[in-house]
PDB file of C-alpha atoms in Angstrom:
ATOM      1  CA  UNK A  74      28.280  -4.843 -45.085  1.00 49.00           C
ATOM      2  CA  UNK A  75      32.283  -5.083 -44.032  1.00 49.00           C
ATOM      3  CA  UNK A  76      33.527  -2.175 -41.838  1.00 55.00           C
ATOM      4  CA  UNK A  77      35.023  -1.047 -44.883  1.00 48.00           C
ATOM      5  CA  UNK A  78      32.487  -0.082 -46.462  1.00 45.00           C
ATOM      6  CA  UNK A  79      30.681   0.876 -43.192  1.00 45.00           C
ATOM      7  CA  UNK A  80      32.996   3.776 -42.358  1.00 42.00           C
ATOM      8  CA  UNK A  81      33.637   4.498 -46.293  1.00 46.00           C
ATOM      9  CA  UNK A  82      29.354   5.149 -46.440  1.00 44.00           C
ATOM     10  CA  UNK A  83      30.137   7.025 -42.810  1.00 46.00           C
ATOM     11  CA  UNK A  84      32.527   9.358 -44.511  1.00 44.00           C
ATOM     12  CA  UNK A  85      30.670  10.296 -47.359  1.00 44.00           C
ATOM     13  CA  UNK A  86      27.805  10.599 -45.446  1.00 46.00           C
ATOM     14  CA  UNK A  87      29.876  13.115 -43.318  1.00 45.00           C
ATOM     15  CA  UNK A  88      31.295  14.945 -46.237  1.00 43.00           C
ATOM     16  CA  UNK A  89      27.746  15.366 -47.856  1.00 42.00           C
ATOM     17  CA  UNK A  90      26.731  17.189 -44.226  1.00 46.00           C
ATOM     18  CA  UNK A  91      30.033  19.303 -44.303  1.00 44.00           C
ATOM     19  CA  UNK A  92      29.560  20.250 -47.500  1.00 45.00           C
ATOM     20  CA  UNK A  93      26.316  21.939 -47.184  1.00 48.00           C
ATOM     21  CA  UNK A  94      27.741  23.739 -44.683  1.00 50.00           C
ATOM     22  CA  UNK A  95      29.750  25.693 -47.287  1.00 58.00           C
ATOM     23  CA  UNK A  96      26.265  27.378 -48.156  1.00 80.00           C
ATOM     24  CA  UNK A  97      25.916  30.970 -46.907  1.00 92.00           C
ATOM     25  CA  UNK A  98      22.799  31.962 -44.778  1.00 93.00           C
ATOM     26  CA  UNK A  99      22.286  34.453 -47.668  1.00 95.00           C
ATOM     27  CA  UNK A 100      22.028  31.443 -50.056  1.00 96.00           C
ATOM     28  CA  UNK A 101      20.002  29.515 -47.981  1.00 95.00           C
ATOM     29  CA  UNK A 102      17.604  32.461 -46.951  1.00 97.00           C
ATOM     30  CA  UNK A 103      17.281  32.876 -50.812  1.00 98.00           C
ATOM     31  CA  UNK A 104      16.490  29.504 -51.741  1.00 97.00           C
ATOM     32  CA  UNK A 105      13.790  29.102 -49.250  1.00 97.00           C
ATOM     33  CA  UNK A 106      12.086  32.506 -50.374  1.00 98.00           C
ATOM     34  CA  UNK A 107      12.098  31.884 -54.116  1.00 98.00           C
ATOM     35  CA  UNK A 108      10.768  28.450 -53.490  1.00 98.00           C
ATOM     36  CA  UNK A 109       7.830  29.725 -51.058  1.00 97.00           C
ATOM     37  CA  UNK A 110       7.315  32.280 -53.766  1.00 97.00           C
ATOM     38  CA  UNK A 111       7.629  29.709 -56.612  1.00 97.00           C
ATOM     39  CA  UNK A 112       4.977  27.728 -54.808  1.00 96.00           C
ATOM     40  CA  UNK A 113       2.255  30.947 -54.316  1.00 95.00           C
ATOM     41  CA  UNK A 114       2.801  31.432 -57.786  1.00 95.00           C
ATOM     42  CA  UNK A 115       2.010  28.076 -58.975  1.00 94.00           C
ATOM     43  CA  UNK A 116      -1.233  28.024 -56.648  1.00 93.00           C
ATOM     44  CA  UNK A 117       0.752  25.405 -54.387  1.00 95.00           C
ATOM     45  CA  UNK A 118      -0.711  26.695 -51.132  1.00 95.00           C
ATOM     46  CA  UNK A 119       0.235  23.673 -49.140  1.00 96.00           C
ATOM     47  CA  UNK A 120       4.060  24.218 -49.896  1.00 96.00           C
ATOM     48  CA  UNK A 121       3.849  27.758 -49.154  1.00 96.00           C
ATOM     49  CA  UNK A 122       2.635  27.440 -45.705  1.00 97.00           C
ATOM     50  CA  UNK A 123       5.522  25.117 -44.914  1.00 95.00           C
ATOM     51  CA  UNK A 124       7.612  28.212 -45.455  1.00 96.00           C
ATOM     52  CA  UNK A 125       5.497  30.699 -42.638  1.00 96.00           C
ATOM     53  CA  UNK A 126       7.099  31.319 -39.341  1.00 94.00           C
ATOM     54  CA  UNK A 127       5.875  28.561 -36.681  1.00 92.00           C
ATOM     55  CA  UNK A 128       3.645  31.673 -34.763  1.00 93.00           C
ATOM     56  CA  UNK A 129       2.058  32.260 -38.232  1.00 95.00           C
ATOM     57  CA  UNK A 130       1.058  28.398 -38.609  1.00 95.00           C
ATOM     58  CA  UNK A 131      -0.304  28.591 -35.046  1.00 95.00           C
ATOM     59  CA  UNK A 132      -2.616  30.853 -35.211  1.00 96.00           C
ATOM     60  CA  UNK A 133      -3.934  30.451 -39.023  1.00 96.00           C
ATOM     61  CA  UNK A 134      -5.010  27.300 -39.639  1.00 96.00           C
ATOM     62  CA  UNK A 135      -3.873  25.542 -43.166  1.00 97.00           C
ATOM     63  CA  UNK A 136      -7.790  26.383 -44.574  1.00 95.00           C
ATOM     64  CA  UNK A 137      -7.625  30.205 -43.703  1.00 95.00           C
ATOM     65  CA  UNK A 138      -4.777  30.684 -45.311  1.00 95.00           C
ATOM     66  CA  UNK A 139      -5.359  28.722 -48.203  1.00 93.00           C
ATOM     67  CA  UNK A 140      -8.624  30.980 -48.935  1.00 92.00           C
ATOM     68  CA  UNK A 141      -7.021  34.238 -47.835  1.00 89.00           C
ATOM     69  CA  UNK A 142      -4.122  33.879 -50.705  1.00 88.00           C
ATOM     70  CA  UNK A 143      -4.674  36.566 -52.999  1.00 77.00           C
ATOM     71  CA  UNK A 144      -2.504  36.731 -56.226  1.00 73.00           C
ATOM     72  CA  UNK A 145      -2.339  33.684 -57.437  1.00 72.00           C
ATOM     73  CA  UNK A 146      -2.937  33.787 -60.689  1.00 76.00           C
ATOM     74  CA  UNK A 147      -1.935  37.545 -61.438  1.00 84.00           C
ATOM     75  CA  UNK A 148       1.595  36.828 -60.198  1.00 91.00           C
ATOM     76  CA  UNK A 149       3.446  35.960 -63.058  1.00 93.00           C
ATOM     77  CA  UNK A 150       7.059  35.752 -61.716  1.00 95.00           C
ATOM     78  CA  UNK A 151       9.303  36.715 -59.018  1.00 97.00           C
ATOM     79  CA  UNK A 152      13.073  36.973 -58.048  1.00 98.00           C
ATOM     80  CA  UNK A 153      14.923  36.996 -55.169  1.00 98.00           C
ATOM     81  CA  UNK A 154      16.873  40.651 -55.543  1.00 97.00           C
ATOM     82  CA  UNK A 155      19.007  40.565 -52.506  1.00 97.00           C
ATOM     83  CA  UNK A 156      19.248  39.162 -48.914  1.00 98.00           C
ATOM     84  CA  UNK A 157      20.796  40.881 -46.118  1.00 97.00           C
ATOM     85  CA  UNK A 158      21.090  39.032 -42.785  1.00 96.00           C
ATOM     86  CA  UNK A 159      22.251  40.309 -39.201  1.00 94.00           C
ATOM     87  CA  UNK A 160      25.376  39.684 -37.695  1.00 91.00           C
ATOM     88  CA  UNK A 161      23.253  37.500 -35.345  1.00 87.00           C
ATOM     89  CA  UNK A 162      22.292  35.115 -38.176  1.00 85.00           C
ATOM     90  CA  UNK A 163      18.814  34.475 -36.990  1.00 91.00           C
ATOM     91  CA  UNK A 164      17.241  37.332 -38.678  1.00 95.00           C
ATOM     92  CA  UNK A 165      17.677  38.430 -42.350  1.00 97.00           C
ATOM     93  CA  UNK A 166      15.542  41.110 -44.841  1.00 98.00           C
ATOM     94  CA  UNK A 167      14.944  39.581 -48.291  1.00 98.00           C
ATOM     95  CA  UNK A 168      14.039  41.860 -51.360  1.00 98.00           C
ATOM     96  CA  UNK A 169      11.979  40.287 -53.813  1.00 98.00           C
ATOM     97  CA  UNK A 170      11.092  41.578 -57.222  1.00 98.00           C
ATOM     98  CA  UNK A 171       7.154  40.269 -57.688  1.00 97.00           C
ATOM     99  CA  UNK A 172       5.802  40.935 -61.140  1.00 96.00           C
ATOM    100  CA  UNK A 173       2.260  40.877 -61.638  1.00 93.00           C
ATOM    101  CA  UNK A 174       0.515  40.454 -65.212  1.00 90.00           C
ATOM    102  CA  UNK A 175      -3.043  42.008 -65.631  1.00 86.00           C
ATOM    103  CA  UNK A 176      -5.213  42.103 -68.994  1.00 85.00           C
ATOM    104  CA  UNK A 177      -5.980  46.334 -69.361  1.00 84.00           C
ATOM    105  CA  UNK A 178      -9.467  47.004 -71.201  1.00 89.00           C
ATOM    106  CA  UNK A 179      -8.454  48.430 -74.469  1.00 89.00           C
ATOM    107  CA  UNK A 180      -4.783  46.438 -74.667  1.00 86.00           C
ATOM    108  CA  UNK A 181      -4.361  43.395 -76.871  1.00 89.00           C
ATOM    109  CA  UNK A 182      -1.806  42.137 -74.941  1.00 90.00           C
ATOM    110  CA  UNK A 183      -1.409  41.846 -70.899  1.00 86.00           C
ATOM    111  CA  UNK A 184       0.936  44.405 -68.919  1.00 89.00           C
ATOM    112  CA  UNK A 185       3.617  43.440 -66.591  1.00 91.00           C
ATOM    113  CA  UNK A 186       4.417  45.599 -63.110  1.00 92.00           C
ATOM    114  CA  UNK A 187       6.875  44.706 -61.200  1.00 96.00           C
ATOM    115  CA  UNK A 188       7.405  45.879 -57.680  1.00 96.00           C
ATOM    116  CA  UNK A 189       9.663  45.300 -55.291  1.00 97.00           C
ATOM    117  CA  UNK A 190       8.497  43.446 -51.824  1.00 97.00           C
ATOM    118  CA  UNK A 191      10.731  43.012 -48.621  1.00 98.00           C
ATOM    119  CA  UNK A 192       9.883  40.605 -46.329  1.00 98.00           C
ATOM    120  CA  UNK A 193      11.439  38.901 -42.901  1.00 98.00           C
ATOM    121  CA  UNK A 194      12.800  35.199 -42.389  1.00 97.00           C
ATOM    122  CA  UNK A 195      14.127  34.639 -39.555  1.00 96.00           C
ATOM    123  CA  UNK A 196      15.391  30.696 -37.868  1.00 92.00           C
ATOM    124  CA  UNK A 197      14.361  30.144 -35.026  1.00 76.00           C
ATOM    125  CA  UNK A 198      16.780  27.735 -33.470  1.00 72.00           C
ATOM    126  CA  UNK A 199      19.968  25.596 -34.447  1.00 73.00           C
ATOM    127  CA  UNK A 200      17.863  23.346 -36.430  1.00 72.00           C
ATOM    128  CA  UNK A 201      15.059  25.167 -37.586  1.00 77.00           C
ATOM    129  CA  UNK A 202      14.324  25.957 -41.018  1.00 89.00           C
ATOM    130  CA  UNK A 203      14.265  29.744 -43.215  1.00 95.00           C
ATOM    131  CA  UNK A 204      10.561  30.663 -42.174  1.00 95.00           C
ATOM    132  CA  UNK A 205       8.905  33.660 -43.198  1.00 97.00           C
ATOM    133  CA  UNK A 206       7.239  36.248 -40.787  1.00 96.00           C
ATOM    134  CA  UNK A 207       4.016  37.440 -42.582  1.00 91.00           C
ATOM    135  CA  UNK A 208       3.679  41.555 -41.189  1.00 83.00           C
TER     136      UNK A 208
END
């Protein structure tokens, strides 16, 4: 490789990083809890737990949690509503509309509820990841 295109693949490599950094906390707190809830929803269990604070992790082992996960399969869908984060910018409140889809005796077809769930991510250093504090 000439030096050219050494410091040509340096700069773009430096412009990917400094572009990400145009992404708001809010963005990137929302991403990372409509993935985790994408991934209860879809029975992924494994991806999920990637997304629980490092304390949770610690003290529930990967096969407790996977057989204490209750939901899956009545959780049809869920959004991320809203994120507000501290001025801090370790700690933000994420509202998360969780609908749930249950067969009623007597109904042909399956009723929705939808309910509204707020939950706490916090990062817990400069290069952590969005984890979520189970309460």
């Amino acid at each position: 490789m000439s030096i050219k295109a050494g410091a040509y693949a340096l700069c773009l490599g430096a412009a990917v990083m400094l572009s990400g950094c145009e992404w708001s906390t809010e963005a990137r707190v929302a991403t990372a809890a409509q993935q985790r809830w994408d991934s209860l929803i879809s029975g992924d269990a494994q991806t999920a737990y990637h997304y629980y604070s490092d304390a949770f992790q610690q003290t529930t082992p990967y096969e407790h949690f996977k057989n204490k996960v209750h939901g899956t399969g009545l959780w049809s869908r869920a959004k991320v509503n809203e994120v507000k984060c501290e001025a801090s910018g370790e700690r933000c409140q994420v509202a998360v509309d969780v609908t749930v889809t249950m067969k009623m005796r007597g109904l042909s077809t399956p009723v929705d509820t939808t309910d509204r769930v707020s939950e706490t991510w916090v990062k817990q250093g400069w290069f952590s990841d969005w984890r979520y504090v189970k309460q």
